CSV table of C-alpha atoms in Angstrom, one decimal:
chain,number,residue,atom,x,y,z
A,11,LYS,CA,-8.1,-13.7,-34.5
A,12,ASN,CA,-10.5,-12.1,-31.8
A,13,GLN,CA,-8.9,-9.2,-30.3
A,14,VAL,CA,-9.9,-6.3,-28.2
A,15,GLU,CA,-7.8,-3.1,-28.1
A,16,GLN,CA,-8.2,-0.4,-25.4
A,17,SER,CA,-6.9,3.1,-25.3
A,18,PRO,CA,-5.4,4.9,-23.9
A,19,GLN,CA,-3.1,2.7,-22.0
A,20,SER,CA,-3.1,4.9,-19.0
A,21,LEU,CA,-4.7,8.3,-18.2
A,22,ILE,CA,-4.4,11.0,-15.4
A,23,ILE,CA,-7.1,13.4,-14.9
A,24,LEU,CA,-8.2,15.7,-12.2
A,25,GLU,CA,-10.8,15.0,-9.8
A,26,GLY,CA,-14.3,16.3,-11.0
A,27,LYS,CA,-13.5,16.0,-14.4
A,28,ASN,CA,-15.1,13.7,-17.2
A,29,CYS,CA,-13.0,11.3,-19.4
A,30,THR,CA,-13.7,8.8,-21.8
A,31,LEU,CA,-12.1,5.4,-22.6
A,32,GLN,CA,-12.0,3.6,-25.8
A,33,CYS,CA,-12.2,0.1,-26.9
A,34,ASN,CA,-11.9,-1.6,-30.3
A,35,TYR,CA,-12.8,-5.2,-31.1
A,36,THR,CA,-12.5,-7.7,-33.9
A,37,VAL,CA,-14.6,-10.4,-32.0
A,38,SER,CA,-16.8,-12.6,-34.1
A,39,PRO,CA,-19.6,-13.6,-33.9
A,40,PHE,CA,-20.4,-11.0,-31.5
A,41,SER,CA,-22.5,-11.5,-28.5
A,42,ASN,CA,-22.2,-8.8,-26.2
A,43,LEU,CA,-19.5,-6.4,-24.5
A,44,ARG,CA,-18.7,-5.9,-20.6
A,45,TRP,CA,-16.6,-3.1,-19.0
A,46,TYR,CA,-15.2,-3.9,-15.8
A,47,LYS,CA,-13.5,-1.9,-13.4
A,48,GLN,CA,-10.7,-3.4,-11.5
A,49,ASP,CA,-8.9,-1.9,-8.4
A,50,THR,CA,-5.2,-2.8,-7.7
A,51,GLY,CA,-4.7,-6.3,-6.5
A,52,ARG,CA,-8.7,-7.1,-6.6
A,53,GLY,CA,-10.9,-9.2,-9.0
A,54,PRO,CA,-12.6,-7.1,-11.8
A,55,VAL,CA,-16.2,-5.9,-11.1
A,56,SER,CA,-19.0,-5.5,-13.7
A,57,LEU,CA,-19.9,-2.0,-14.7
A,58,THR,CA,-22.1,-2.6,-17.7
A,59,ILE,CA,-23.2,-5.3,-20.2
A,60,MET,CA,-24.2,-4.5,-23.8
A,61,THR,CA,-25.5,-6.7,-26.4
A,62,PHE,CA,-25.9,-6.0,-30.0
A,63,SER,CA,-28.8,-4.2,-30.0
A,64,GLU,CA,-28.2,-1.7,-27.2
A,65,ASN,CA,-26.5,1.3,-28.1
A,66,THR,CA,-25.9,3.1,-24.9
A,67,LYS,CA,-26.3,1.8,-20.9
A,68,SER,CA,-25.5,3.8,-17.8
A,69,ASN,CA,-24.5,2.6,-14.1
A,70,GLY,CA,-24.5,6.0,-12.2
A,71,ARG,CA,-21.7,8.2,-13.4
A,72,TYR,CA,-20.5,5.7,-15.8
A,73,THR,CA,-21.9,5.6,-19.4
A,74,ALA,CA,-20.9,2.8,-22.0
A,75,THR,CA,-21.6,3.2,-25.7
A,76,LEU,CA,-21.6,0.4,-28.4
A,77,ASP,CA,-21.4,1.0,-32.2
A,78,ALA,CA,-21.8,-2.7,-33.5
A,79,ASP,CA,-21.4,-1.5,-37.0
A,80,THR,CA,-17.7,0.1,-36.2
A,81,LYS,CA,-16.9,-2.4,-33.7
A,82,GLN,CA,-16.4,0.3,-31.1
A,83,SER,CA,-17.3,0.7,-27.2
A,84,SER,CA,-16.6,3.8,-25.0
A,85,LEU,CA,-16.8,4.3,-21.3
A,86,HIS,CA,-17.7,7.9,-20.2
A,87,ILE,CA,-16.9,8.8,-16.6
A,88,THR,CA,-18.7,11.9,-15.5
A,89,ALA,CA,-17.7,13.9,-12.7
A,90,SER,CA,-14.6,11.6,-11.6
A,91,GLN,CA,-13.8,10.8,-8.0
A,92,LEU,CA,-10.8,9.8,-6.3
A,93,SER,CA,-12.4,6.1,-5.8
A,94,ASP,CA,-12.5,6.0,-9.9
A,95,SER,CA,-8.9,5.4,-9.7
A,96,ALA,CA,-8.7,1.8,-11.4
A,97,SER,CA,-8.1,-0.3,-14.4
A,98,TYR,CA,-11.0,-0.4,-16.6
A,99,ILE,CA,-11.3,-3.5,-18.8
A,100,CYS,CA,-13.4,-4.1,-22.1
A,101,VAL,CA,-14.4,-7.7,-22.6
A,102,VAL,CA,-16.0,-8.9,-25.7
A,103,SER,CA,-17.9,-12.2,-25.7
A,104,ALA,CA,-18.3,-14.5,-28.9
A,105,LEU,CA,-20.9,-17.1,-28.7
A,106,ARG,CA,-19.8,-19.9,-31.0
A,107,PRO,CA,-18.8,-22.7,-30.3
A,108,ARG,CA,-19.7,-21.7,-27.0
A,109,GLU,CA,-19.3,-18.4,-25.1
A,110,LYS,CA,-15.5,-17.2,-25.2
A,111,LEU,CA,-14.4,-13.9,-23.6
A,112,THR,CA,-11.8,-11.8,-24.9
A,113,PHE,CA,-10.3,-9.5,-22.6
A,114,GLY,CA,-8.4,-5.8,-23.4
A,115,THR,CA,-5.3,-5.2,-21.5
A,116,GLY,CA,-7.2,-2.3,-19.7
A,117,THR,CA,-6.9,1.5,-19.3
A,118,ARG,CA,-5.1,2.7,-16.3
A,119,LEU,CA,-7.0,5.6,-14.8
A,120,THR,CA,-5.6,7.8,-12.2
A,121,ILE,CA,-7.6,10.8,-10.5
A,122,ILE,CA,-5.6,13.2,-8.7
A,123,PRO,CA,-7.1,15.6,-6.2
B,20,SER,CA,-26.8,-13.4,-2.5
B,21,GLN,CA,-24.3,-14.8,-4.3
B,22,THR,CA,-20.4,-14.7,-3.0
B,23,ILE,CA,-17.5,-16.2,-4.4
B,24,HIS,CA,-14.3,-16.8,-2.0
B,25,GLN,CA,-10.9,-17.3,-3.2
B,26,TRP,CA,-8.0,-17.8,-1.1
B,27,PRO,CA,-5.3,-17.1,-0.4
B,28,ALA,CA,-4.8,-13.6,-1.3
B,29,THR,CA,-1.3,-13.9,-1.7
B,30,LEU,CA,1.3,-16.8,-1.8
B,31,VAL,CA,5.0,-17.1,-2.3
B,32,GLN,CA,6.4,-20.3,-3.1
B,33,PRO,CA,9.7,-21.8,-4.2
B,34,VAL,CA,10.0,-23.3,-7.6
B,35,GLY,CA,9.3,-27.1,-7.7
B,36,SER,CA,7.0,-26.9,-4.9
B,37,PRO,CA,3.1,-27.8,-5.3
B,38,LEU,CA,0.3,-25.3,-5.5
B,39,SER,CA,-3.3,-25.5,-4.5
B,40,LEU,CA,-5.5,-22.5,-5.0
B,41,GLU,CA,-9.2,-23.0,-3.9
B,42,CYS,CA,-12.1,-21.3,-5.1
B,43,THR,CA,-15.7,-21.6,-3.4
B,44,VAL,CA,-19.2,-20.3,-4.8
B,45,GLU,CA,-22.2,-19.4,-2.3
B,46,GLY,CA,-25.8,-18.8,-3.2
B,47,THR,CA,-26.1,-20.5,-6.6
B,48,SER,CA,-26.1,-24.0,-8.0
B,49,ASN,CA,-24.7,-25.6,-11.3
B,50,PRO,CA,-22.6,-22.6,-11.9
B,51,ASN,CA,-20.1,-22.4,-14.7
B,52,LEU,CA,-16.6,-22.1,-13.1
B,53,TYR,CA,-13.5,-20.7,-14.4
B,54,TRP,CA,-9.7,-20.0,-13.5
B,55,TYR,CA,-7.9,-17.1,-15.5
B,56,ARG,CA,-4.6,-15.6,-15.0
B,57,GLN,CA,-3.6,-12.1,-15.3
B,58,ALA,CA,0.0,-11.3,-16.1
B,59,ALA,CA,1.2,-7.5,-15.9
B,60,GLY,CA,0.2,-5.7,-19.0
B,61,ARG,CA,-1.7,-8.5,-20.4
B,62,GLY,CA,-5.5,-9.2,-20.7
B,63,LEU,CA,-7.2,-11.9,-18.7
B,64,GLN,CA,-6.2,-15.4,-20.0
B,65,LEU,CA,-8.6,-18.1,-19.4
B,66,LEU,CA,-7.0,-21.5,-18.0
B,67,PHE,CA,-9.8,-23.7,-17.2
B,68,TYR,CA,-13.5,-23.8,-17.1
B,69,SER,CA,-15.9,-26.4,-15.6
B,70,VAL,CA,-19.6,-26.7,-16.6
B,71,GLY,CA,-20.3,-29.6,-13.8
B,72,ILE,CA,-18.7,-31.6,-11.2
B,73,GLY,CA,-15.6,-33.4,-12.5
B,74,GLN,CA,-15.8,-31.6,-15.9
B,75,ILE,CA,-12.9,-29.7,-16.6
B,76,SER,CA,-11.8,-28.0,-20.0
B,77,SER,CA,-8.5,-26.7,-20.5
B,78,GLU,CA,-7.8,-23.6,-22.7
B,79,VAL,CA,-4.0,-23.7,-22.9
B,80,PRO,CA,-1.1,-26.1,-22.3
B,81,GLN,CA,0.5,-25.6,-19.3
B,82,ASN,CA,1.7,-26.7,-16.1
B,83,LEU,CA,-1.2,-26.5,-13.9
B,84,SER,CA,-4.4,-28.7,-13.6
B,85,ALA,CA,-7.8,-27.8,-12.2
B,86,SER,CA,-10.5,-30.0,-10.5
B,87,ARG,CA,-14.1,-29.5,-9.3
B,88,PRO,CA,-14.8,-32.0,-6.5
B,89,GLN,CA,-17.9,-30.4,-5.6
B,90,ASP,CA,-20.5,-28.4,-7.5
B,91,ARG,CA,-19.4,-24.8,-5.8
B,92,GLN,CA,-15.8,-25.6,-5.4
B,93,PHE,CA,-13.1,-25.2,-8.0
B,94,ILE,CA,-9.6,-26.1,-7.3
B,95,LEU,CA,-6.1,-24.8,-9.3
B,96,SER,CA,-3.2,-27.1,-8.8
B,97,SER,CA,0.4,-27.7,-9.8
B,98,LYS,CA,2.5,-30.7,-8.9
B,99,LYS,CA,5.7,-28.5,-9.4
B,100,LEU,CA,5.7,-24.7,-10.0
B,101,LEU,CA,7.8,-23.0,-12.4
B,102,LEU,CA,8.8,-19.5,-12.3
B,103,SER,CA,6.8,-18.8,-15.2
B,104,ASP,CA,3.5,-19.6,-13.0
B,105,SER,CA,4.1,-16.5,-11.3
B,106,GLY,CA,0.8,-14.2,-11.8
B,107,PHE,CA,-2.5,-13.2,-10.4
B,108,TYR,CA,-5.1,-16.0,-10.5
B,109,LEU,CA,-9.1,-15.2,-10.7
B,110,CYS,CA,-11.7,-17.4,-9.9
B,111,ALA,CA,-14.9,-16.4,-11.6
B,112,TRP,CA,-18.4,-18.0,-11.8
B,113,LYS,CA,-21.3,-17.6,-14.1
B,114,ILE,CA,-25.0,-18.6,-14.2
B,115,ARG,CA,-25.1,-21.6,-16.4
B,116,ALA,CA,-28.6,-21.7,-17.7
B,117,GLY,CA,-29.9,-18.5,-20.1
B,118,THR,CA,-28.2,-16.8,-22.6
B,119,GLY,CA,-24.7,-15.7,-22.6
B,120,VAL,CA,-25.8,-12.2,-21.7
B,121,GLY,CA,-25.2,-13.1,-17.8
B,122,GLY,CA,-22.7,-11.8,-15.9
B,123,TYR,CA,-19.3,-13.2,-14.5
B,124,THR,CA,-18.5,-12.8,-11.2
B,125,PHE,CA,-14.9,-12.6,-10.0
B,126,GLY,CA,-13.3,-13.6,-6.9
B,127,SER,CA,-10.8,-11.3,-5.3
B,128,GLY,CA,-7.7,-12.9,-6.7
B,129,THR,CA,-4.4,-14.6,-5.7
B,130,ARG,CA,-1.3,-13.1,-6.2
B,131,LEU,CA,1.1,-16.0,-6.8
B,132,THR,CA,4.9,-15.4,-6.9
B,133,VAL,CA,7.5,-18.3,-7.7
B,134,VAL,CA,10.9,-17.4,-6.3
């Protein structure tokens, strides 16, 4: 069964600090992995998309890594800002029989001043 | 540029009443369209997807139905709402052509509360 597990479930950090969110998956056959940011009461917004051959991808202060061998991904946020407070969702895509997404339950990140 | 509109943003409906949520996409043609539901503490669950007008695939058995009367319009409906239909509903689109690496763009969501 395809699964995506994220940790921690929630995280509180001080503004300006860095943090790393984890994603472990058991999705096969693996196609790509996405990280989304979802503000409360809003739809998810894409941060990064990584395929099997990509180990790291950055989007401003967000850097995602992917280890396809261990089936792990991380999202590192540098110099956090209050606006980073949101849920971060890891989404893994399988390609066959058609593209199908498996969503993690997300990490709820709160940045405090 | 492509945009996706979803409405209403919030909705409170009594049990047994009908439902109609609408989603429209602008700036693209022949998109794949999706309806997801997000329950508290759970990942997004795919309800329906459509690869073209009148083509609807259902992922899970449920009290809801979907229709695609136009290329860029996707509607989620119910004849009689249940309490268990409460949740956060998200519409999404994706470019149909090409590989699976393309991004999914989500609407802003509808918070449905069935009372």
